[in-house]
């Protein structure tokens, strides 16, 4: 999903691993990604997202490892920020 000049989210697959990446312009964003392309089940997901101080330090990020059992992925991007997920 995306909008020219605003933000973009892309998903790519290599073998059984999916990579999701997103970037935004200078506006904060709450994004929802439809994961209906995944078969039913539970997946390990590793997330790198904007950290709590990303407004002041663009190198601040948070890394999360968890499980995913939903067909939707919701995340927040800080202005000028991004998001990466490995499923």
mmCIF file of N, CA, C and O in Angstrom:
data_model
loop_
_atom_site.group_PDB
_atom_site.id
_atom_site.type_symbol
_atom_site.label_atom_id
_atom_site.label_comp_id
_atom_site.label_asym_id
_atom_site.label_seq_id
_atom_site.Cartn_x
_atom_site.Cartn_y
_atom_site.Cartn_z
ATOM 1 N N UNK A 1 0.840 -1.179 0.000
ATOM 2 C CA UNK A 1 0.000 0.000 0.000
ATOM 3 C C UNK A 1 0.879 1.234 0.000
ATOM 4 O O UNK A 1 2.066 1.166 0.259
ATOM 5 N N UNK A 2 0.305 2.375 -0.289
ATOM 6 C CA UNK A 2 1.062 3.598 -0.290
ATOM 7 C C UNK A 2 0.344 4.713 -1.012
ATOM 8 O O UNK A 2 -0.744 4.528 -1.565
ATOM 9 N N UNK A 3 0.972 5.858 -0.985
ATOM 10 C CA UNK A 3 0.466 7.036 -1.673
ATOM 11 C C UNK A 3 1.680 7.851 -2.107
ATOM 12 O O UNK A 3 2.567 8.126 -1.286
ATOM 13 N N UNK A 4 1.735 8.217 -3.374
ATOM 14 C CA UNK A 4 2.897 8.915 -3.930
ATOM 15 C C UNK A 4 3.217 10.153 -3.094
ATOM 16 O O UNK A 4 2.348 10.971 -2.802
ATOM 17 N N UNK A 5 4.478 10.267 -2.693
ATOM 18 C CA UNK A 5 4.937 11.397 -1.909
ATOM 19 C C UNK A 5 4.584 11.334 -0.437
ATOM 20 O O UNK A 5 4.944 12.227 0.325
ATOM 21 N N UNK A 6 3.868 10.296 -0.011
ATOM 22 C CA UNK A 6 3.423 10.194 1.367
ATOM 23 C C UNK A 6 4.089 9.030 2.098
ATOM 24 O O UNK A 6 4.804 9.231 3.063
ATOM 25 N N UNK A 7 3.829 7.797 1.635
ATOM 26 C CA UNK A 7 4.403 6.611 2.275
ATOM 27 C C UNK A 7 4.305 5.437 1.314
ATOM 28 O O UNK A 7 3.587 5.488 0.320
ATOM 29 N N UNK A 8 5.032 4.371 1.644
ATOM 30 C CA UNK A 8 4.933 3.141 0.871
ATOM 31 C C UNK A 8 5.212 1.951 1.790
ATOM 32 O O UNK A 8 6.015 2.050 2.716
ATOM 33 N N UNK A 9 4.515 0.881 1.531
ATOM 34 C CA UNK A 9 4.761 -0.401 2.194
ATOM 35 C C UNK A 9 4.893 -1.458 1.110
ATOM 36 O O UNK A 9 4.064 -1.507 0.197
ATOM 37 N N UNK A 10 5.939 -2.265 1.186
ATOM 38 C CA UNK A 10 6.128 -3.333 0.208
ATOM 39 C C UNK A 10 6.398 -4.647 0.925
ATOM 40 O O UNK A 10 6.869 -4.662 2.051
ATOM 41 N N UNK A 11 6.068 -5.729 0.263
ATOM 42 C CA UNK A 11 6.338 -7.070 0.795
ATOM 43 C C UNK A 11 7.000 -7.883 -0.301
ATOM 44 O O UNK A 11 6.594 -7.833 -1.458
ATOM 45 N N UNK A 12 8.028 -8.615 0.076
ATOM 46 C CA UNK A 12 8.739 -9.490 -0.854
ATOM 47 C C UNK A 12 9.017 -10.805 -0.150
ATOM 48 O O UNK A 12 9.155 -10.866 1.062
ATOM 49 N N UNK A 13 9.134 -11.860 -0.949
ATOM 50 C CA UNK A 13 9.354 -13.184 -0.386
ATOM 51 C C UNK A 13 10.586 -13.809 -1.015
ATOM 52 O O UNK A 13 10.850 -13.663 -2.197
ATOM 53 N N UNK A 14 11.351 -14.518 -0.202
ATOM 54 C CA UNK A 14 12.444 -15.361 -0.670
ATOM 55 C C UNK A 14 12.277 -16.702 0.026
ATOM 56 O O UNK A 14 12.392 -16.786 1.256
ATOM 57 N N UNK A 15 11.965 -17.719 -0.743
ATOM 58 C CA UNK A 15 11.668 -19.019 -0.148
ATOM 59 C C UNK A 15 10.428 -18.925 0.706
ATOM 60 O O UNK A 15 9.384 -18.477 0.257
ATOM 61 N N UNK A 16 10.540 -19.327 1.946
ATOM 62 C CA UNK A 16 9.419 -19.278 2.884
ATOM 63 C C UNK A 16 9.420 -18.016 3.745
ATOM 64 O O UNK A 16 8.541 -17.837 4.581
ATOM 65 N N UNK A 17 10.392 -17.141 3.560
ATOM 66 C CA UNK A 17 10.533 -15.946 4.385
ATOM 67 C C UNK A 17 9.967 -14.728 3.676
ATOM 68 O O UNK A 17 10.294 -14.468 2.519
ATOM 69 N N UNK A 18 9.115 -13.989 4.378
ATOM 70 C CA UNK A 18 8.559 -12.736 3.866
ATOM 71 C C UNK A 18 9.258 -11.553 4.525
ATOM 72 O O UNK A 18 9.545 -11.577 5.719
ATOM 73 N N UNK A 19 9.499 -10.516 3.738
ATOM 74 C CA UNK A 19 10.112 -9.270 4.199
ATOM 75 C C UNK A 19 9.132 -8.139 3.908
ATOM 76 O O UNK A 19 8.673 -7.994 2.777
ATOM 77 N N UNK A 20 8.817 -7.359 4.922
ATOM 78 C CA UNK A 20 7.925 -6.218 4.764
ATOM 79 C C UNK A 20 8.693 -4.971 5.164
ATOM 80 O O UNK A 20 9.319 -4.933 6.219
ATOM 81 N N UNK A 21 8.660 -3.963 4.312
ATOM 82 C CA UNK A 21 9.356 -2.714 4.592
ATOM 83 C C UNK A 21 8.452 -1.530 4.306
ATOM 84 O O UNK A 21 7.592 -1.590 3.419
ATOM 85 N N UNK A 22 8.630 -0.455 5.061
ATOM 86 C CA UNK A 22 7.816 0.741 4.877
ATOM 87 C C UNK A 22 8.627 1.980 5.227
ATOM 88 O O UNK A 22 9.509 1.932 6.084
ATOM 89 N N UNK A 23 8.313 3.060 4.544
ATOM 90 C CA UNK A 23 8.881 4.369 4.880
ATOM 91 C C UNK A 23 7.774 5.409 4.754
ATOM 92 O O UNK A 23 6.791 5.207 4.050
ATOM 93 N N UNK A 24 7.949 6.515 5.465
ATOM 94 C CA UNK A 24 6.969 7.599 5.417
ATOM 95 C C UNK A 24 7.680 8.932 5.187
ATOM 96 O O UNK A 24 8.898 9.044 5.375
ATOM 97 N N UNK A 25 6.905 9.927 4.773
ATOM 98 C CA UNK A 25 7.453 11.273 4.621
ATOM 99 C C UNK A 25 7.536 11.916 6.006
ATOM 100 O O UNK A 25 7.795 11.224 6.981
ATOM 101 N N UNK A 26 7.257 13.174 6.136
ATOM 102 C CA UNK A 26 7.411 13.851 7.425
ATOM 103 C C UNK A 26 6.128 13.867 8.234
ATOM 104 O O UNK A 26 5.922 14.728 9.081
ATOM 105 N N UNK A 27 5.259 12.899 7.987
ATOM 106 C CA UNK A 27 4.032 12.750 8.765
ATOM 107 C C UNK A 27 4.054 11.419 9.509
ATOM 108 O O UNK A 27 4.485 10.410 8.958
ATOM 109 N N UNK A 28 3.596 11.433 10.769
ATOM 110 C CA UNK A 28 3.427 10.182 11.514
ATOM 111 C C UNK A 28 2.346 9.356 10.819
ATOM 112 O O UNK A 28 1.419 9.910 10.235
ATOM 113 N N UNK A 29 2.463 8.038 10.908
ATOM 114 C CA UNK A 29 1.483 7.162 10.266
ATOM 115 C C UNK A 29 1.154 5.963 11.148
ATOM 116 O O UNK A 29 2.024 5.401 11.791
ATOM 117 N N UNK A 30 -0.104 5.593 11.135
ATOM 118 C CA UNK A 30 -0.557 4.312 11.668
ATOM 119 C C UNK A 30 -0.977 3.503 10.447
ATOM 120 O O UNK A 30 -1.880 3.907 9.711
ATOM 121 N N UNK A 31 -0.329 2.375 10.230
ATOM 122 C CA UNK A 31 -0.530 1.588 9.017
ATOM 123 C C UNK A 31 -1.071 0.206 9.381
ATOM 124 O O UNK A 31 -0.665 -0.388 10.377
ATOM 125 N N UNK A 32 -1.960 -0.300 8.548
ATOM 126 C CA UNK A 32 -2.446 -1.667 8.667
ATOM 127 C C UNK A 32 -2.145 -2.391 7.357
ATOM 128 O O UNK A 32 -2.488 -1.899 6.288
ATOM 129 N N UNK A 33 -1.481 -3.535 7.459
ATOM 130 C CA UNK A 33 -1.125 -4.334 6.284
ATOM 131 C C UNK A 33 -1.944 -5.619 6.295
ATOM 132 O O UNK A 33 -1.979 -6.321 7.298
ATOM 133 N N UNK A 34 -2.580 -5.913 5.182
ATOM 134 C CA UNK A 34 -3.352 -7.134 5.018
ATOM 135 C C UNK A 34 -2.393 -8.280 4.711
ATOM 136 O O UNK A 34 -1.659 -8.233 3.726
ATOM 137 N N UNK A 35 -2.387 -9.302 5.542
ATOM 138 C CA UNK A 35 -1.498 -10.454 5.363
ATOM 139 C C UNK A 35 -2.255 -11.685 4.869
ATOM 140 O O UNK A 35 -1.868 -12.821 5.137
ATOM 141 N N UNK A 36 -3.299 -11.481 4.088
ATOM 142 C CA UNK A 36 -4.105 -12.603 3.614
ATOM 143 C C UNK A 36 -3.317 -13.535 2.691
ATOM 144 O O UNK A 36 -3.751 -14.656 2.437
ATOM 145 N N UNK A 37 -2.150 -13.107 2.228
ATOM 146 C CA UNK A 37 -1.300 -13.962 1.389
ATOM 147 C C UNK A 37 -0.639 -15.082 2.198
ATOM 148 O O UNK A 37 -0.137 -16.042 1.632
ATOM 149 N N UNK A 38 -0.648 -14.981 3.534
ATOM 150 C CA UNK A 38 -0.073 -16.029 4.382
ATOM 151 C C UNK A 38 -1.089 -17.138 4.628
ATOM 152 O O UNK A 38 -2.255 -16.853 4.921
ATOM 153 N N UNK A 39 -0.681 -18.403 4.547
ATOM 154 C CA UNK A 39 -1.580 -19.487 4.939
ATOM 155 C C UNK A 39 -1.907 -19.378 6.436
ATOM 156 O O UNK A 39 -1.157 -18.784 7.206
ATOM 157 N N UNK A 40 -3.036 -19.943 6.836
ATOM 158 C CA UNK A 40 -3.401 -19.939 8.260
ATOM 159 C C UNK A 40 -2.292 -20.581 9.081
ATOM 160 O O UNK A 40 -1.635 -21.513 8.632
ATOM 161 N N UNK A 41 -2.094 -20.072 10.286
ATOM 162 C CA UNK A 41 -1.082 -20.619 11.171
ATOM 163 C C UNK A 41 -0.426 -19.547 12.006
ATOM 164 O O UNK A 41 -0.816 -18.380 11.975
ATOM 165 N N UNK A 42 0.573 -19.953 12.745
ATOM 166 C CA UNK A 42 1.332 -19.049 13.604
ATOM 167 C C UNK A 42 2.725 -18.886 13.020
ATOM 168 O O UNK A 42 3.337 -19.855 12.583
ATOM 169 N N UNK A 43 3.226 -17.674 13.021
ATOM 170 C CA UNK A 43 4.515 -17.356 12.420
ATOM 171 C C UNK A 43 5.400 -16.614 13.406
ATOM 172 O O UNK A 43 4.904 -15.808 14.200
ATOM 173 N N UNK A 44 6.692 -16.840 13.321
ATOM 174 C CA UNK A 44 7.659 -16.018 14.046
ATOM 175 C C UNK A 44 7.841 -14.741 13.248
ATOM 176 O O UNK A 44 7.938 -14.776 12.024
ATOM 177 N N UNK A 45 7.884 -13.612 13.953
ATOM 178 C CA UNK A 45 8.077 -12.332 13.286
ATOM 179 C C UNK A 45 9.124 -11.523 14.046
ATOM 180 O O UNK A 45 9.140 -11.501 15.281
ATOM 181 N N UNK A 46 10.023 -10.929 13.306
ATOM 182 C CA UNK A 46 11.046 -10.039 13.859
ATOM 183 C C UNK A 46 10.778 -8.657 13.283
ATOM 184 O O UNK A 46 10.688 -8.494 12.070
ATOM 185 N N UNK A 47 10.645 -7.669 14.168
ATOM 186 C CA UNK A 47 10.248 -6.321 13.779
ATOM 187 C C UNK A 47 11.323 -5.328 14.198
ATOM 188 O O UNK A 47 11.843 -5.398 15.308
ATOM 189 N N UNK A 48 11.653 -4.410 13.310
ATOM 190 C CA UNK A 48 12.481 -3.259 13.628
ATOM 191 C C UNK A 48 11.633 -2.027 13.316
ATOM 192 O O UNK A 48 11.260 -1.820 12.168
ATOM 193 N N UNK A 49 11.328 -1.250 14.362
ATOM 194 C CA UNK A 49 10.468 -0.091 14.174
ATOM 195 C C UNK A 49 11.059 1.125 14.870
ATOM 196 O O UNK A 49 11.985 1.002 15.662
ATOM 197 N N UNK A 50 10.494 2.285 14.557
ATOM 198 C CA UNK A 50 10.973 3.522 15.163
ATOM 199 C C UNK A 50 10.920 3.427 16.679
ATOM 200 O O UNK A 50 9.946 2.952 17.248
ATOM 201 N N UNK A 51 11.991 3.877 17.324
ATOM 202 C CA UNK A 51 12.070 3.862 18.777
ATOM 203 C C UNK A 51 11.384 5.054 19.394
ATOM 204 O O UNK A 51 10.944 5.978 18.713
ATOM 205 N N UNK A 52 11.345 5.057 20.709
ATOM 206 C CA UNK A 52 10.639 6.102 21.448
ATOM 207 C C UNK A 52 11.270 7.489 21.228
ATOM 208 O O UNK A 52 10.593 8.496 21.305
ATOM 209 N N UNK A 53 12.569 7.535 20.940
ATOM 210 C CA UNK A 53 13.256 8.814 20.725
ATOM 211 C C UNK A 53 13.549 9.092 19.254
ATOM 212 O O UNK A 53 14.389 9.912 18.931
ATOM 213 N N UNK A 54 12.847 8.425 18.360
ATOM 214 C CA UNK A 54 13.108 8.584 16.926
ATOM 215 C C UNK A 54 12.869 10.010 16.444
ATOM 216 O O UNK A 54 13.456 10.439 15.453
ATOM 217 N N UNK A 55 12.010 10.752 17.138
ATOM 218 C CA UNK A 55 11.789 12.156 16.770
ATOM 219 C C UNK A 55 13.075 12.969 16.869
ATOM 220 O O UNK A 55 13.332 13.854 16.072
ATOM 221 N N UNK A 56 13.890 12.671 17.867
ATOM 222 C CA UNK A 56 15.113 13.427 18.114
ATOM 223 C C UNK A 56 16.353 12.748 17.557
ATOM 224 O O UNK A 56 17.337 13.400 17.271
ATOM 225 N N UNK A 57 16.327 11.424 17.458
ATOM 226 C CA UNK A 57 17.487 10.664 17.008
ATOM 227 C C UNK A 57 17.022 9.647 15.966
ATOM 228 O O UNK A 57 16.429 8.627 16.308
ATOM 229 N N UNK A 58 17.303 9.930 14.709
ATOM 230 C CA UNK A 58 16.798 9.074 13.627
ATOM 231 C C UNK A 58 17.367 7.664 13.667
ATOM 232 O O UNK A 58 16.857 6.784 12.991
ATOM 233 N N UNK A 59 18.411 7.433 14.451
ATOM 234 C CA UNK A 59 19.002 6.096 14.551
ATOM 235 C C UNK A 59 18.369 5.266 15.668
ATOM 236 O O UNK A 59 18.738 4.116 15.869
ATOM 237 N N UNK A 60 17.398 5.840 16.389
ATOM 238 C CA UNK A 60 16.752 5.119 17.478
ATOM 239 C C UNK A 60 15.695 4.175 16.904
ATOM 240 O O UNK A 60 14.811 4.587 16.153
ATOM 241 N N UNK A 61 15.816 2.908 17.237
ATOM 242 C CA UNK A 61 14.815 1.934 16.814
ATOM 243 C C UNK A 61 14.622 0.882 17.892
ATOM 244 O O UNK A 61 15.424 0.743 18.802
ATOM 245 N N UNK A 62 13.519 0.152 17.759
ATOM 246 C CA UNK A 62 13.182 -0.908 18.698
ATOM 247 C C UNK A 62 13.090 -2.213 17.917
ATOM 248 O O UNK A 62 12.488 -2.268 16.848
ATOM 249 N N UNK A 63 13.696 -3.277 18.457
ATOM 250 C CA UNK A 63 13.656 -4.594 17.826
ATOM 251 C C UNK A 63 12.776 -5.504 18.673
ATOM 252 O O UNK A 63 12.962 -5.601 19.875
ATOM 253 N N UNK A 64 11.819 -6.155 18.024
ATOM 254 C CA UNK A 64 10.854 -7.010 18.707
ATOM 255 C C UNK A 64 10.836 -8.372 18.013
ATOM 256 O O UNK A 64 10.773 -8.446 16.790
ATOM 257 N N UNK A 65 10.873 -9.439 18.798
ATOM 258 C CA UNK A 65 10.679 -10.796 18.282
ATOM 259 C C UNK A 65 9.454 -11.355 18.982
ATOM 260 O O UNK A 65 9.381 -11.370 20.203
ATOM 261 N N UNK A 66 8.486 -11.814 18.189
ATOM 262 C CA UNK A 66 7.246 -12.327 18.749
ATOM 263 C C UNK A 66 6.611 -13.303 17.767
ATOM 264 O O UNK A 66 7.229 -13.665 16.772
ATOM 265 N N UNK A 67 5.402 -13.728 18.055
ATOM 266 C CA UNK A 67 4.675 -14.593 17.129
ATOM 267 C C UNK A 67 3.492 -13.831 16.545
ATOM 268 O O UNK A 67 2.952 -12.912 17.160
ATOM 269 N N UNK A 68 3.123 -14.230 15.359
ATOM 270 C CA UNK A 68 2.037 -13.599 14.620
ATOM 271 C C UNK A 68 1.020 -14.674 14.274
ATOM 272 O O UNK A 68 1.384 -15.696 13.702
ATOM 273 N N UNK A 69 -0.228 -14.454 14.632
ATOM 274 C CA UNK A 69 -1.272 -15.407 14.273
ATOM 275 C C UNK A 69 -2.498 -14.679 13.732
ATOM 276 O O UNK A 69 -3.602 -15.160 13.816
ATOM 277 N N UNK A 70 -2.272 -13.521 13.174
ATOM 278 C CA UNK A 70 -3.328 -12.684 12.644
ATOM 279 C C UNK A 70 -3.091 -12.459 11.155
ATOM 280 O O UNK A 70 -1.980 -12.618 10.659
ATOM 281 N N UNK A 71 -4.107 -12.071 10.459
ATOM 282 C CA UNK A 71 -3.989 -11.760 9.032
ATOM 283 C C UNK A 71 -3.797 -10.260 8.804
ATOM 284 O O UNK A 71 -3.871 -9.780 7.687
ATOM 285 N N UNK A 72 -3.535 -9.522 9.895
ATOM 286 C CA UNK A 72 -3.284 -8.090 9.786
ATOM 287 C C UNK A 72 -2.076 -7.729 10.624
ATOM 288 O O UNK A 72 -1.831 -8.296 11.671
ATOM 289 N N UNK A 73 -1.323 -6.767 10.139
ATOM 290 C CA UNK A 73 -0.151 -6.267 10.843
ATOM 291 C C UNK A 73 -0.339 -4.764 10.993
ATOM 292 O O UNK A 73 -0.520 -4.053 9.999
ATOM 293 N N UNK A 74 -0.338 -4.272 12.222
ATOM 294 C CA UNK A 74 -0.509 -2.844 12.496
ATOM 295 C C UNK A 74 0.784 -2.287 13.063
ATOM 296 O O UNK A 74 1.414 -2.928 13.905
ATOM 297 N N UNK A 75 1.168 -1.123 12.591
ATOM 298 C CA UNK A 75 2.366 -0.492 13.122
ATOM 299 C C UNK A 75 2.290 1.014 12.968
ATOM 300 O O UNK A 75 1.494 1.542 12.195
ATOM 301 N N UNK A 76 3.124 1.700 13.729
ATOM 302 C CA UNK A 76 3.199 3.158 13.718
ATOM 303 C C UNK A 76 4.576 3.566 13.220
ATOM 304 O O UNK A 76 5.571 2.985 13.622
ATOM 305 N N UNK A 77 4.605 4.552 12.344
ATOM 306 C CA UNK A 77 5.872 5.120 11.881
ATOM 307 C C UNK A 77 5.950 6.576 12.327
ATOM 308 O O UNK A 77 4.994 7.331 12.186
ATOM 309 N N UNK A 78 7.096 6.946 12.853
ATOM 310 C CA UNK A 78 7.374 8.321 13.238
ATOM 311 C C UNK A 78 7.660 9.131 11.982
ATOM 312 O O UNK A 78 8.100 8.592 10.974
ATOM 313 N N UNK A 79 7.440 10.436 12.031
ATOM 314 C CA UNK A 79 7.718 11.259 10.851
ATOM 315 C C UNK A 79 9.151 11.017 10.354
ATOM 316 O O UNK A 79 10.096 10.984 11.128
ATOM 317 N N UNK A 80 9.274 10.786 9.063
ATOM 318 C CA UNK A 80 10.573 10.477 8.468
ATOM 319 C C UNK A 80 11.067 9.087 8.808
ATOM 320 O O UNK A 80 12.214 8.768 8.564
ATOM 321 N N UNK A 81 10.209 8.245 9.349
ATOM 322 C CA UNK A 81 10.635 6.944 9.843
ATOM 323 C C UNK A 81 10.333 5.790 8.914
ATOM 324 O O UNK A 81 9.958 5.976 7.747
ATOM 325 N N UNK A 82 10.492 4.600 9.464
ATOM 326 C CA UNK A 82 10.275 3.400 8.678
ATOM 327 C C UNK A 82 9.981 2.210 9.562
ATOM 328 O O UNK A 82 9.891 2.319 10.780
ATOM 329 N N UNK A 83 9.876 1.058 8.894
ATOM 330 C CA UNK A 83 9.460 -0.176 9.570
ATOM 331 C C UNK A 83 9.949 -1.346 8.739
ATOM 332 O O UNK A 83 9.898 -1.305 7.502
ATOM 333 N N UNK A 84 10.428 -2.386 9.401
ATOM 334 C CA UNK A 84 10.835 -3.624 8.720
ATOM 335 C C UNK A 84 10.326 -4.806 9.537
ATOM 336 O O UNK A 84 10.434 -4.812 10.755
ATOM 337 N N UNK A 85 9.788 -5.803 8.841
ATOM 338 C CA UNK A 85 9.347 -7.029 9.501
ATOM 339 C C UNK A 85 9.827 -8.221 8.672
ATOM 340 O O UNK A 85 9.790 -8.181 7.446
ATOM 341 N N UNK A 86 10.277 -9.257 9.362
ATOM 342 C CA UNK A 86 10.682 -10.501 8.729
ATOM 343 C C UNK A 86 9.777 -11.587 9.297
ATOM 344 O O UNK A 86 9.761 -11.808 10.500
ATOM 345 N N UNK A 87 9.035 -12.244 8.423
ATOM 346 C CA UNK A 87 8.088 -13.272 8.849
ATOM 347 C C UNK A 87 8.566 -14.614 8.345
ATOM 348 O O UNK A 87 8.845 -14.784 7.182
#
